[in-house]
C-alpha cells in the first residue's frame, strides 16, 4: 500500500524574473570554458611539456624520463600534472563546505561569486606567463584556478533554490547546464580552428597556441561573469539578515551543519548514490580519449571532432531530458539516463578498433545523456536541502561531484593492470552505474523532500 504523507509547508522563494534566470544561465556559459578548453583539451599536454623542459628534455621529444623537484620532492615530469590534479581535489574537499557556509551567512552572495570567478579567471589568463621552464608557476596557477572554480560552482548552485519553486527547478537547472555546454563548446571550437589554422608543425608554435588558448578561457570566464553579476539579485537568508561576521559565523555554522546532517539520512543517502554514479560518469569523460587512442587506435582528428560533438549534443540532451523530466519527473529521468549510460558502456566495449564513425556515434549518445543526468541531479538535490543552507549543502554536493572522482579511475587502472585490456577496464565501470541506479532507486524522494521541510514537486 502506498505511503501517504502530508506535505510540509516551506517558505517559497520570491518570484524570480526571466532576466535574473538568464543571468544565472550565463555563469554556466562563462565558467564552462575552463572545463572544456583548459581541463579537457589544452592544459594537461601544455603543462606536461613545460615540466619536461624543466626536467632537461628536448621540446617535441616522444619520451622523457627526466624529473623535477618541486619543494625538494623528486617527481617524474609526466606525473607532475596528475599530482597537481590530486592536490587541487584534496584542497577542494576542505575549501568547498567552508565557502558554502560563508555564502549562506552572507547578504552579498554575488560578491563571493565575483571573487571566485575573477580569481579563477585571473589565474587562468596568467598562464600566458608560463614560458620556458616555469612549471612551478604553471602548477600554482592551476591549483588556484581549479580550487576557486569549485568554490564558484558552490556559490552559483546555491542560487538555484531561489530562482524557482519545486516544479520549476528541473527546467532551470537543465537550461543552465545546456548554456554551459554551448558556451564551452563554442570557445573550444574557436580555439581548435585557430590551432589547426596557425600551427605550422613546430613544437614552439604548438606550445604558444596552447598557451593563448588557455588564456582565452580566462578572458571568456571573466567577461561573461559580468552578466550574472549585473542581472542576478541577492536573496539573503534569515541568518544573513541577522548580521554578524559571515566568515566567523560561517565556520561555526559549518560545524553545526555537519552534526545536524545526521538528522537527514535520506539526503545523505542521495549524496551516496550521486557519488557512485557520478564517479562512473566522470571516469568515462576522463578516459574516453585514452580509450580511443590506445585501444581503438583512432586519429587525433577523430577525437577532436568527437569532443565537439559531445559538447554540442549535450546542449540538446540537457534540454531534452529536462523536458522529459517535466512529464515523468526528474527522479525517474535520472534513473532512465543511468540505464542509458549502461548501454553506452556495453556499446563501447563492443566497438571495433579503427572505426571512427562508430566512435563518433557513441560520442553522440554520450552527449545526449550527459548533460541531462548532471543537470537533473543538481535540481533533485536542491529539493533535499533545508531552507537557508543551500551554500553549505551544495559545498558537500560539489565534493561528491569533484572530490571523489578518483574511485572510477582507480578501478579502471587496477583492472587494466590485472588484465592488460582497456576494454575490460572500461566494462568494469558498469558497477558504478548499476550500483548507483540501485541506490538512487532506493531513495524515497517524496519522503526525503518532506523530511527537510520542503514541498515536493507535483511530478517526481
CSV table of C-alpha atoms in Angstrom, one decimal:
chain,number,residue,atom,x,y,z
A,1,UNK,CA,0.0,0.0,0.0
A,2,UNK,CA,1.4,3.4,-0.9
A,3,UNK,CA,2.5,5.6,1.9
A,4,UNK,CA,0.6,8.9,2.4
A,5,UNK,CA,2.4,11.8,3.9
A,6,UNK,CA,1.1,15.3,4.5
A,7,UNK,CA,3.0,17.8,2.5
A,8,UNK,CA,5.3,20.1,4.5
A,9,UNK,CA,4.9,23.8,4.5
A,10,UNK,CA,8.0,25.7,3.4
A,11,UNK,CA,8.8,29.3,2.5
A,12,UNK,CA,8.5,29.6,-1.3
A,13,UNK,CA,11.2,31.7,-2.9
A,14,UNK,CA,10.2,35.1,-4.1
A,15,UNK,CA,9.3,35.2,-7.8
A,16,UNK,CA,12.4,35.5,-10.0
A,17,UNK,CA,12.4,37.3,-13.2
A,18,UNK,CA,13.4,36.0,-16.6
A,19,UNK,CA,16.3,38.4,-16.7
A,20,UNK,CA,17.6,37.0,-13.4
A,21,UNK,CA,17.3,33.4,-14.5
A,22,UNK,CA,19.1,34.3,-17.8
A,23,UNK,CA,21.9,36.0,-15.8
A,24,UNK,CA,22.2,32.7,-13.8
A,25,UNK,CA,22.4,30.7,-17.0
A,26,UNK,CA,25.2,32.9,-18.2
A,27,UNK,CA,27.6,32.0,-15.4
A,28,UNK,CA,27.5,28.4,-16.7
A,29,UNK,CA,28.3,29.8,-20.2
A,30,UNK,CA,31.2,31.7,-18.7
A,31,UNK,CA,32.8,29.1,-16.4
A,32,UNK,CA,32.4,26.1,-18.8
A,33,UNK,CA,35.2,27.5,-20.9
A,34,UNK,CA,37.6,26.5,-18.1
A,35,UNK,CA,36.2,22.9,-18.1
A,36,UNK,CA,36.4,22.4,-21.8
A,37,UNK,CA,39.3,24.5,-23.3
A,38,UNK,CA,41.6,24.3,-20.2
A,39,UNK,CA,40.9,21.0,-18.4
A,40,UNK,CA,39.6,18.7,-21.2
A,41,UNK,CA,42.0,19.7,-24.0
A,42,UNK,CA,44.9,22.0,-23.6
A,43,UNK,CA,46.3,22.3,-20.0
A,44,UNK,CA,47.5,18.7,-19.4
A,45,UNK,CA,49.7,18.5,-22.5
A,46,UNK,CA,50.8,22.1,-22.2
A,47,UNK,CA,51.9,21.9,-18.5
A,48,UNK,CA,53.5,18.5,-19.0
A,49,UNK,CA,55.6,19.9,-21.9
A,50,UNK,CA,56.8,22.8,-19.8
A,51,UNK,CA,57.6,20.4,-17.0
A,52,UNK,CA,59.6,18.2,-19.4
A,53,UNK,CA,61.6,21.2,-20.5
A,54,UNK,CA,62.4,22.0,-16.8
A,55,UNK,CA,63.5,18.3,-16.5
A,56,UNK,CA,66.0,18.8,-19.3
A,57,UNK,CA,64.1,17.0,-22.0
A,58,UNK,CA,64.1,18.2,-25.7
A,59,UNK,CA,61.0,20.0,-26.8
A,60,UNK,CA,58.9,17.7,-29.0
A,61,UNK,CA,60.7,14.5,-27.8
A,62,UNK,CA,58.5,11.4,-27.9
A,63,UNK,CA,59.6,10.3,-24.4
A,64,UNK,CA,61.0,12.0,-21.3
A,65,UNK,CA,62.5,10.2,-18.3
A,66,UNK,CA,63.5,13.4,-16.6
A,67,UNK,CA,62.5,14.6,-13.1
A,68,UNK,CA,61.7,17.9,-11.5
A,69,UNK,CA,62.0,18.8,-7.8
A,70,UNK,CA,59.1,20.9,-6.5
A,71,UNK,CA,59.7,21.7,-2.9
A,72,UNK,CA,62.6,19.3,-3.0
A,73,UNK,CA,60.4,16.3,-3.8
A,74,UNK,CA,61.5,14.1,-6.8
A,75,UNK,CA,58.7,14.0,-9.3
A,76,UNK,CA,58.7,12.4,-12.8
A,77,UNK,CA,57.9,15.0,-15.4
A,78,UNK,CA,54.9,13.0,-16.7
A,79,UNK,CA,53.4,12.7,-13.2
A,80,UNK,CA,53.5,16.4,-12.3
A,81,UNK,CA,50.1,17.3,-13.7
A,82,UNK,CA,48.2,14.3,-12.3
A,83,UNK,CA,49.7,15.1,-8.9
A,84,UNK,CA,48.5,18.7,-9.2
A,85,UNK,CA,45.0,17.5,-10.0
A,86,UNK,CA,45.1,15.3,-6.9
A,87,UNK,CA,46.3,18.2,-4.8
A,88,UNK,CA,43.6,20.5,-6.0
A,89,UNK,CA,41.0,17.9,-5.4
A,90,UNK,CA,42.3,17.4,-1.8
A,91,UNK,CA,42.2,21.2,-1.2
A,92,UNK,CA,38.7,21.3,-2.7
A,93,UNK,CA,37.4,18.8,-0.1
A,94,UNK,CA,38.3,21.3,2.7
A,95,UNK,CA,37.5,24.5,1.0
A,96,UNK,CA,34.1,24.0,-0.6
A,97,UNK,CA,32.0,23.3,2.5
A,98,UNK,CA,33.6,26.4,4.2
A,99,UNK,CA,32.7,28.5,1.1
A,100,UNK,CA,29.1,27.2,1.2
A,101,UNK,CA,28.8,28.1,4.9
A,102,UNK,CA,30.1,31.6,4.3
A,103,UNK,CA,27.7,32.0,1.3
A,104,UNK,CA,24.7,31.1,3.5
A,105,UNK,CA,25.7,33.7,6.1
A,106,UNK,CA,26.5,36.5,3.6
A,107,UNK,CA,24.0,39.1,2.5
A,108,UNK,CA,26.2,39.7,-0.6
A,109,UNK,CA,26.5,36.4,-2.3
A,110,UNK,CA,27.2,38.0,-5.7
A,111,UNK,CA,30.4,39.4,-4.2
A,112,UNK,CA,31.5,35.9,-3.3
A,113,UNK,CA,30.7,34.8,-6.8
A,114,UNK,CA,32.7,37.7,-8.3
A,115,UNK,CA,35.8,36.9,-6.1
A,116,UNK,CA,35.8,33.3,-7.1
A,117,UNK,CA,35.2,33.9,-10.8
A,118,UNK,CA,37.7,36.7,-11.2
A,119,UNK,CA,40.4,35.0,-9.1
A,120,UNK,CA,40.0,31.8,-11.3
A,121,UNK,CA,39.8,33.8,-14.5
A,122,UNK,CA,42.9,35.8,-13.5
A,123,UNK,CA,44.9,32.7,-12.6
A,124,UNK,CA,43.9,31.1,-15.9
A,125,UNK,CA,44.8,34.2,-18.0
A,126,UNK,CA,48.1,34.4,-16.2
A,127,UNK,CA,49.1,31.1,-17.8
A,128,UNK,CA,50.5,33.5,-20.5
A,129,UNK,CA,53.5,34.0,-18.3
A,130,UNK,CA,54.2,30.2,-18.0
A,131,UNK,CA,57.0,30.3,-20.5
A,132,UNK,CA,60.3,28.4,-20.7
A,133,UNK,CA,60.7,26.2,-17.7
A,134,UNK,CA,58.3,27.9,-15.3
A,135,UNK,CA,56.5,24.7,-14.4
A,136,UNK,CA,56.1,25.8,-10.7
A,137,UNK,CA,54.3,28.9,-11.7
A,138,UNK,CA,52.0,26.9,-14.0
A,139,UNK,CA,51.3,24.4,-11.3
A,140,UNK,CA,50.5,27.1,-8.7
A,141,UNK,CA,48.2,28.9,-11.1
A,142,UNK,CA,46.3,25.7,-12.0
A,143,UNK,CA,45.8,24.7,-8.4
A,144,UNK,CA,44.4,28.2,-7.5
A,145,UNK,CA,42.2,28.2,-10.6
A,146,UNK,CA,40.8,24.7,-10.1
A,147,UNK,CA,40.0,25.3,-6.4
A,148,UNK,CA,38.2,28.6,-6.9
A,149,UNK,CA,36.4,27.2,-9.9
A,150,UNK,CA,34.8,24.7,-7.5
A,151,UNK,CA,34.1,27.5,-5.0
A,152,UNK,CA,32.4,29.5,-7.7
A,153,UNK,CA,30.2,26.5,-8.6
A,154,UNK,CA,29.1,26.1,-5.0
A,155,UNK,CA,28.0,29.8,-4.8
A,156,UNK,CA,26.4,29.6,-8.2
A,157,UNK,CA,24.4,26.4,-7.4
A,158,UNK,CA,23.2,28.0,-4.1
A,159,UNK,CA,21.2,30.5,-6.2
A,160,UNK,CA,19.1,27.7,-7.8
A,161,UNK,CA,16.5,27.1,-5.0
A,162,UNK,CA,15.8,30.9,-5.0
A,163,UNK,CA,15.1,31.0,-8.8
A,164,UNK,CA,12.0,28.9,-8.9
A,165,UNK,CA,9.7,26.7,-7.0
A,166,UNK,CA,9.9,22.9,-6.7
A,167,UNK,CA,8.2,22.4,-10.1
A,168,UNK,CA,10.4,24.8,-11.9
A,169,UNK,CA,13.9,23.9,-10.9
A,170,UNK,CA,14.4,20.9,-13.2
A,171,UNK,CA,13.9,23.2,-16.2
A,172,UNK,CA,16.0,26.0,-14.8
A,173,UNK,CA,18.9,23.7,-14.0
A,174,UNK,CA,18.7,22.0,-17.4
A,175,UNK,CA,18.8,25.3,-19.3
A,176,UNK,CA,21.8,26.4,-17.2
A,177,UNK,CA,23.6,23.2,-18.0
A,178,UNK,CA,22.7,23.4,-21.6
A,179,UNK,CA,24.1,27.0,-21.8
A,180,UNK,CA,27.3,25.8,-20.3
A,181,UNK,CA,27.8,23.1,-22.9
A,182,UNK,CA,27.0,25.6,-25.7
A,183,UNK,CA,29.4,28.3,-24.3
A,184,UNK,CA,32.2,25.9,-23.5
A,185,UNK,CA,31.8,24.2,-26.9
A,186,UNK,CA,31.8,27.5,-28.8
A,187,UNK,CA,35.1,28.7,-27.3
A,188,UNK,CA,36.7,25.3,-27.7
A,189,UNK,CA,35.7,25.3,-31.4
A,190,UNK,CA,37.2,28.7,-32.0
A,191,UNK,CA,40.4,27.6,-30.3
A,192,UNK,CA,40.7,24.4,-32.2
A,193,UNK,CA,40.1,26.2,-35.5
A,194,UNK,CA,42.8,28.7,-34.6
A,195,UNK,CA,45.2,25.9,-33.7
A,196,UNK,CA,44.5,23.9,-36.9
A,197,UNK,CA,44.9,27.1,-39.0
A,198,UNK,CA,48.0,28.6,-37.4
A,199,UNK,CA,50.0,25.5,-36.2
A,200,UNK,CA,53.0,25.0,-38.6
A,201,UNK,CA,54.1,21.8,-37.0
A,202,UNK,CA,56.9,23.4,-35.0
A,203,UNK,CA,56.8,22.4,-31.3
A,204,UNK,CA,57.4,26.1,-30.2
A,205,UNK,CA,54.4,27.3,-32.2
A,206,UNK,CA,52.2,24.5,-30.8
A,207,UNK,CA,53.1,25.4,-27.3
A,208,UNK,CA,52.4,29.1,-27.9
A,209,UNK,CA,49.0,28.3,-29.4
A,210,UNK,CA,48.1,26.2,-26.4
A,211,UNK,CA,49.2,28.9,-24.0
A,212,UNK,CA,47.0,31.5,-25.8
A,213,UNK,CA,44.1,29.1,-25.9
A,214,UNK,CA,44.2,28.6,-22.2
A,215,UNK,CA,44.4,32.3,-21.6
A,216,UNK,CA,41.4,32.9,-23.8
A,217,UNK,CA,39.3,30.7,-21.5
A,218,UNK,CA,40.3,33.0,-18.6
A,219,UNK,CA,39.2,36.1,-20.5
A,220,UNK,CA,36.0,34.4,-21.6
A,221,UNK,CA,35.2,33.4,-18.0
A,222,UNK,CA,35.8,37.0,-16.7
A,223,UNK,CA,33.9,38.8,-19.4
A,224,UNK,CA,30.7,36.7,-19.3
A,225,UNK,CA,30.7,36.7,-15.5
A,226,UNK,CA,29.7,40.3,-15.7
A,227,UNK,CA,26.3,39.3,-17.0
A,228,UNK,CA,25.2,37.3,-13.8
A,229,UNK,CA,26.8,39.9,-11.6
A,230,UNK,CA,24.6,42.5,-13.2
A,231,UNK,CA,21.3,40.5,-13.6
A,232,UNK,CA,21.2,38.3,-10.5
A,233,UNK,CA,19.5,39.6,-7.3
A,234,UNK,CA,20.6,39.0,-3.8
A,235,UNK,CA,18.4,36.6,-1.8
A,236,UNK,CA,19.7,36.9,1.7
A,237,UNK,CA,18.7,34.3,4.2
A,238,UNK,CA,17.4,35.0,7.7
A,239,UNK,CA,20.8,34.2,9.1
A,240,UNK,CA,22.4,36.7,6.7
A,241,UNK,CA,19.9,39.4,7.6
A,242,UNK,CA,20.8,38.9,11.2
A,243,UNK,CA,24.2,40.5,10.6
A,244,UNK,CA,27.5,39.4,12.1
A,245,UNK,CA,30.7,38.3,10.6
A,246,UNK,CA,30.0,35.9,7.7
A,247,UNK,CA,33.5,34.3,7.9
A,248,UNK,CA,33.4,33.6,11.6
A,249,UNK,CA,29.7,32.7,11.7
A,250,UNK,CA,30.2,30.5,8.6
A,251,UNK,CA,32.8,28.4,10.3
A,252,UNK,CA,30.6,28.0,13.4
A,253,UNK,CA,27.6,27.1,11.3
A,254,UNK,CA,29.5,24.6,9.3
A,255,UNK,CA,30.3,22.6,12.4
A,256,UNK,CA,26.6,22.7,13.4
A,257,UNK,CA,25.5,21.6,9.9
A,258,UNK,CA,27.9,18.6,9.8
A,259,UNK,CA,26.4,17.4,13.1
A,260,UNK,CA,22.8,18.2,12.0
A,261,UNK,CA,23.1,16.4,8.6
A,262,UNK,CA,22.7,13.1,10.5
A,263,UNK,CA,19.1,14.2,11.1
A,264,UNK,CA,18.5,14.0,7.3
A,265,UNK,CA,19.7,10.4,6.4
A,266,UNK,CA,17.8,10.3,3.2
A,267,UNK,CA,19.6,13.4,1.9
A,268,UNK,CA,22.9,11.7,2.8
A,269,UNK,CA,21.7,8.6,1.0
A,270,UNK,CA,21.0,10.6,-2.1
A,271,UNK,CA,24.6,12.0,-1.9
A,272,UNK,CA,25.9,8.5,-1.7
A,273,UNK,CA,24.0,7.4,-4.8
A,274,UNK,CA,25.2,10.5,-6.6
A,275,UNK,CA,28.8,9.9,-5.5
A,276,UNK,CA,28.7,6.4,-7.0
A,277,UNK,CA,27.0,7.0,-10.4
A,278,UNK,CA,28.6,10.4,-11.0
A,279,UNK,CA,32.1,8.8,-10.4
A,280,UNK,CA,31.3,6.5,-13.3
A,281,UNK,CA,30.2,9.4,-15.5
A,282,UNK,CA,33.4,11.4,-14.7
A,283,UNK,CA,35.6,8.4,-15.4
A,284,UNK,CA,34.1,7.8,-18.8
A,285,UNK,CA,34.7,11.5,-19.7
A,286,UNK,CA,38.2,11.5,-18.4
A,287,UNK,CA,39.3,8.2,-20.0
A,288,UNK,CA,37.4,8.4,-23.3
A,289,UNK,CA,40.4,9.9,-25.2
A,290,UNK,CA,42.8,7.3,-23.8
A,291,UNK,CA,40.5,4.5,-24.7
A,292,UNK,CA,40.1,6.0,-28.2
A,293,UNK,CA,43.8,6.3,-28.9
A,294,UNK,CA,45.2,3.3,-27.1
A,295,UNK,CA,42.5,0.6,-27.6
A,296,UNK,CA,40.7,1.8,-30.7
A,297,UNK,CA,43.8,3.3,-32.5
A,298,UNK,CA,41.9,6.4,-33.6
A,299,UNK,CA,43.5,9.6,-35.0
A,300,UNK,CA,43.7,12.8,-33.0
A,301,UNK,CA,41.3,14.5,-35.5
A,302,UNK,CA,38.6,11.9,-34.8
A,303,UNK,CA,38.9,12.6,-31.0
A,304,UNK,CA,38.7,16.4,-31.6
A,305,UNK,CA,35.5,16.0,-33.7
A,306,UNK,CA,34.0,13.7,-31.1
A,307,UNK,CA,34.8,16.1,-28.2
A,308,UNK,CA,33.0,18.9,-30.1
A,309,UNK,CA,30.1,16.6,-30.9
A,310,UNK,CA,29.7,15.7,-27.3
A,311,UNK,CA,29.7,19.3,-26.3
A,312,UNK,CA,27.0,20.5,-28.7
A,313,UNK,CA,24.8,17.4,-28.4
A,314,UNK,CA,25.0,17.7,-24.6
A,315,UNK,CA,23.3,21.1,-25.1
A,316,UNK,CA,20.3,19.5,-26.7
A,317,UNK,CA,20.4,16.5,-24.4
A,318,UNK,CA,20.2,18.6,-21.3
A,319,UNK,CA,17.1,20.4,-22.7
A,320,UNK,CA,15.6,17.1,-24.0
A,321,UNK,CA,15.9,15.3,-20.6
A,322,UNK,CA,14.7,18.5,-18.9
A,323,UNK,CA,11.5,18.4,-21.0
A,324,UNK,CA,11.1,14.7,-20.2
A,325,UNK,CA,11.5,15.4,-16.5
A,326,UNK,CA,8.6,17.8,-16.7
A,327,UNK,CA,6.4,14.9,-17.9
A,328,UNK,CA,7.7,11.9,-15.8
A,329,UNK,CA,9.7,13.6,-13.1
A,330,UNK,CA,13.4,14.3,-12.5
A,331,UNK,CA,14.0,11.2,-10.4
A,332,UNK,CA,12.7,8.8,-13.0
A,333,UNK,CA,14.5,10.7,-15.8
A,334,UNK,CA,17.9,10.3,-14.0
A,335,UNK,CA,17.2,6.6,-13.4
A,336,UNK,CA,16.5,6.3,-17.2
A,337,UNK,CA,19.7,8.2,-18.0
A,338,UNK,CA,21.7,5.7,-15.8
A,339,UNK,CA,20.2,2.8,-17.7
A,340,UNK,CA,21.2,4.5,-21.0
A,341,UNK,CA,24.8,5.0,-19.6
A,342,UNK,CA,24.9,1.3,-19.0
A,343,UNK,CA,24.0,0.7,-22.7
A,344,UNK,CA,26.7,3.2,-23.7
A,345,UNK,CA,29.4,1.3,-21.7
A,346,UNK,CA,28.4,-2.0,-23.3
A,347,UNK,CA,28.4,-0.5,-26.8
A,348,UNK,CA,31.9,1.0,-26.1
A,349,UNK,CA,33.1,-2.4,-25.0
A,350,UNK,CA,32.0,-4.0,-28.3
A,351,UNK,CA,33.2,-1.1,-30.5
A,352,UNK,CA,35.7,-2.3,-33.2
A,353,UNK,CA,39.2,-0.7,-33.5
A,354,UNK,CA,39.8,1.8,-36.2
A,355,UNK,CA,36.2,2.7,-36.6
A,356,UNK,CA,35.9,6.5,-36.4
A,357,UNK,CA,32.3,6.8,-37.4
A,358,UNK,CA,31.1,4.3,-34.8
A,359,UNK,CA,33.2,6.1,-32.2
A,360,UNK,CA,31.6,9.4,-33.1
A,361,UNK,CA,28.1,7.9,-32.9
A,362,UNK,CA,29.0,6.6,-29.5
A,363,UNK,CA,30.1,10.2,-28.6
A,364,UNK,CA,26.8,11.5,-29.8
A,365,UNK,CA,25.0,9.1,-27.5
A,366,UNK,CA,27.1,10.2,-24.5
A,367,UNK,CA,26.3,13.8,-25.3
A,368,UNK,CA,22.6,13.2,-25.3
A,369,UNK,CA,22.6,11.6,-21.8
A,370,UNK,CA,25.5,13.5,-20.2
A,371,UNK,CA,24.0,17.0,-19.7
A,372,UNK,CA,20.6,15.8,-18.6
A,373,UNK,CA,21.9,13.3,-16.0
A,374,UNK,CA,24.1,16.0,-14.4
A,375,UNK,CA,21.6,18.9,-14.6
A,376,UNK,CA,18.7,16.9,-13.1
A,377,UNK,CA,20.9,15.5,-10.3
A,378,UNK,CA,21.6,19.1,-9.4
A,379,UNK,CA,17.9,20.1,-9.3
A,380,UNK,CA,16.9,17.0,-7.5
A,381,UNK,CA,19.4,17.8,-4.7
A,382,UNK,CA,18.0,21.3,-4.4
A,383,UNK,CA,14.8,19.7,-3.2
A,384,UNK,CA,16.7,17.9,-0.4
A,385,UNK,CA,18.3,21.0,1.2
A,386,UNK,CA,16.9,22.6,4.4
A,387,UNK,CA,15.9,26.2,3.7
A,388,UNK,CA,18.7,28.7,4.2
A,389,UNK,CA,21.5,26.1,3.9
A,390,UNK,CA,21.9,26.0,0.2
A,391,UNK,CA,25.5,27.0,0.1
A,392,UNK,CA,26.7,24.5,2.7
A,393,UNK,CA,24.8,21.6,1.2
A,394,UNK,CA,26.0,22.4,-2.3
A,395,UNK,CA,29.5,22.5,-0.9
A,396,UNK,CA,29.1,18.9,0.1
A,397,UNK,CA,27.4,18.1,-3.2
A,398,UNK,CA,30.4,19.6,-5.1
A,399,UNK,CA,32.7,17.4,-3.1
A,400,UNK,CA,30.7,14.4,-4.2
A,401,UNK,CA,31.0,15.7,-7.7
A,402,UNK,CA,34.7,16.5,-7.8
A,403,UNK,CA,36.3,15.4,-4.6
A,404,UNK,CA,35.8,11.7,-5.0
A,405,UNK,CA,36.4,11.3,-8.7
A,406,UNK,CA,39.4,9.1,-8.2
A,407,UNK,CA,37.4,5.9,-7.4
A,408,UNK,CA,36.5,5.2,-11.1
A,409,UNK,CA,40.0,5.8,-12.5
A,410,UNK,CA,41.4,3.7,-9.7
A,411,UNK,CA,39.1,0.8,-10.6
A,412,UNK,CA,39.9,1.2,-14.3
A,413,UNK,CA,43.6,1.3,-13.6
A,414,UNK,CA,43.6,-1.8,-11.3
A,415,UNK,CA,41.5,-3.8,-13.8
A,416,UNK,CA,43.9,-2.8,-16.7
A,417,UNK,CA,46.9,-3.8,-14.6
A,418,UNK,CA,45.4,-7.2,-13.9
A,419,UNK,CA,44.1,-7.9,-17.5
A,420,UNK,CA,46.2,-5.6,-19.7
A,421,UNK,CA,42.9,-4.8,-21.5
A,422,UNK,CA,41.4,-1.3,-21.8
A,423,UNK,CA,38.1,-3.0,-22.9
A,424,UNK,CA,37.8,-5.0,-19.6
A,425,UNK,CA,38.9,-1.9,-17.7
A,426,UNK,CA,36.1,0.1,-19.3
A,427,UNK,CA,33.4,-2.5,-18.8
A,428,UNK,CA,34.4,-2.6,-15.1
A,429,UNK,CA,32.8,0.8,-14.8
A,430,UNK,CA,29.4,-0.8,-15.2
A,431,UNK,CA,29.5,-1.4,-11.4
A,432,UNK,CA,29.2,2.4,-10.8
A,433,UNK,CA,26.1,2.8,-12.9
A,434,UNK,CA,24.4,-0.4,-11.7
A,435,UNK,CA,25.1,0.3,-8.0
A,436,UNK,CA,24.3,4.0,-8.5
A,437,UNK,CA,21.0,3.1,-10.1
A,438,UNK,CA,20.1,0.7,-7.3
A,439,UNK,CA,21.0,3.3,-4.6
A,440,UNK,CA,19.1,6.1,-6.3
A,441,UNK,CA,16.0,3.9,-6.9
A,442,UNK,CA,16.0,3.1,-3.2
A,443,UNK,CA,15.7,6.8,-2.2
A,444,UNK,CA,12.1,7.6,-1.3
A,445,UNK,CA,12.3,11.1,-2.8
A,446,UNK,CA,8.9,12.4,-1.8
A,447,UNK,CA,9.5,11.4,1.9
A,448,UNK,CA,13.1,12.8,1.7
A,449,UNK,CA,11.9,16.2,0.4
A,450,UNK,CA,9.3,16.4,3.1
A,451,UNK,CA,11.8,15.4,5.8
A,452,UNK,CA,13.9,18.6,5.2
A,453,UNK,CA,10.8,20.8,5.4
A,454,UNK,CA,10.2,21.4,1.6
A,455,UNK,CA,7.2,20.8,-0.6
A,456,UNK,CA,7.7,18.1,-3.2
A,457,UNK,CA,7.1,18.9,-6.9
A,458,UNK,CA,3.9,17.5,-8.4
A,459,UNK,CA,5.8,15.0,-10.6
A,460,UNK,CA,8.9,13.1,-9.3
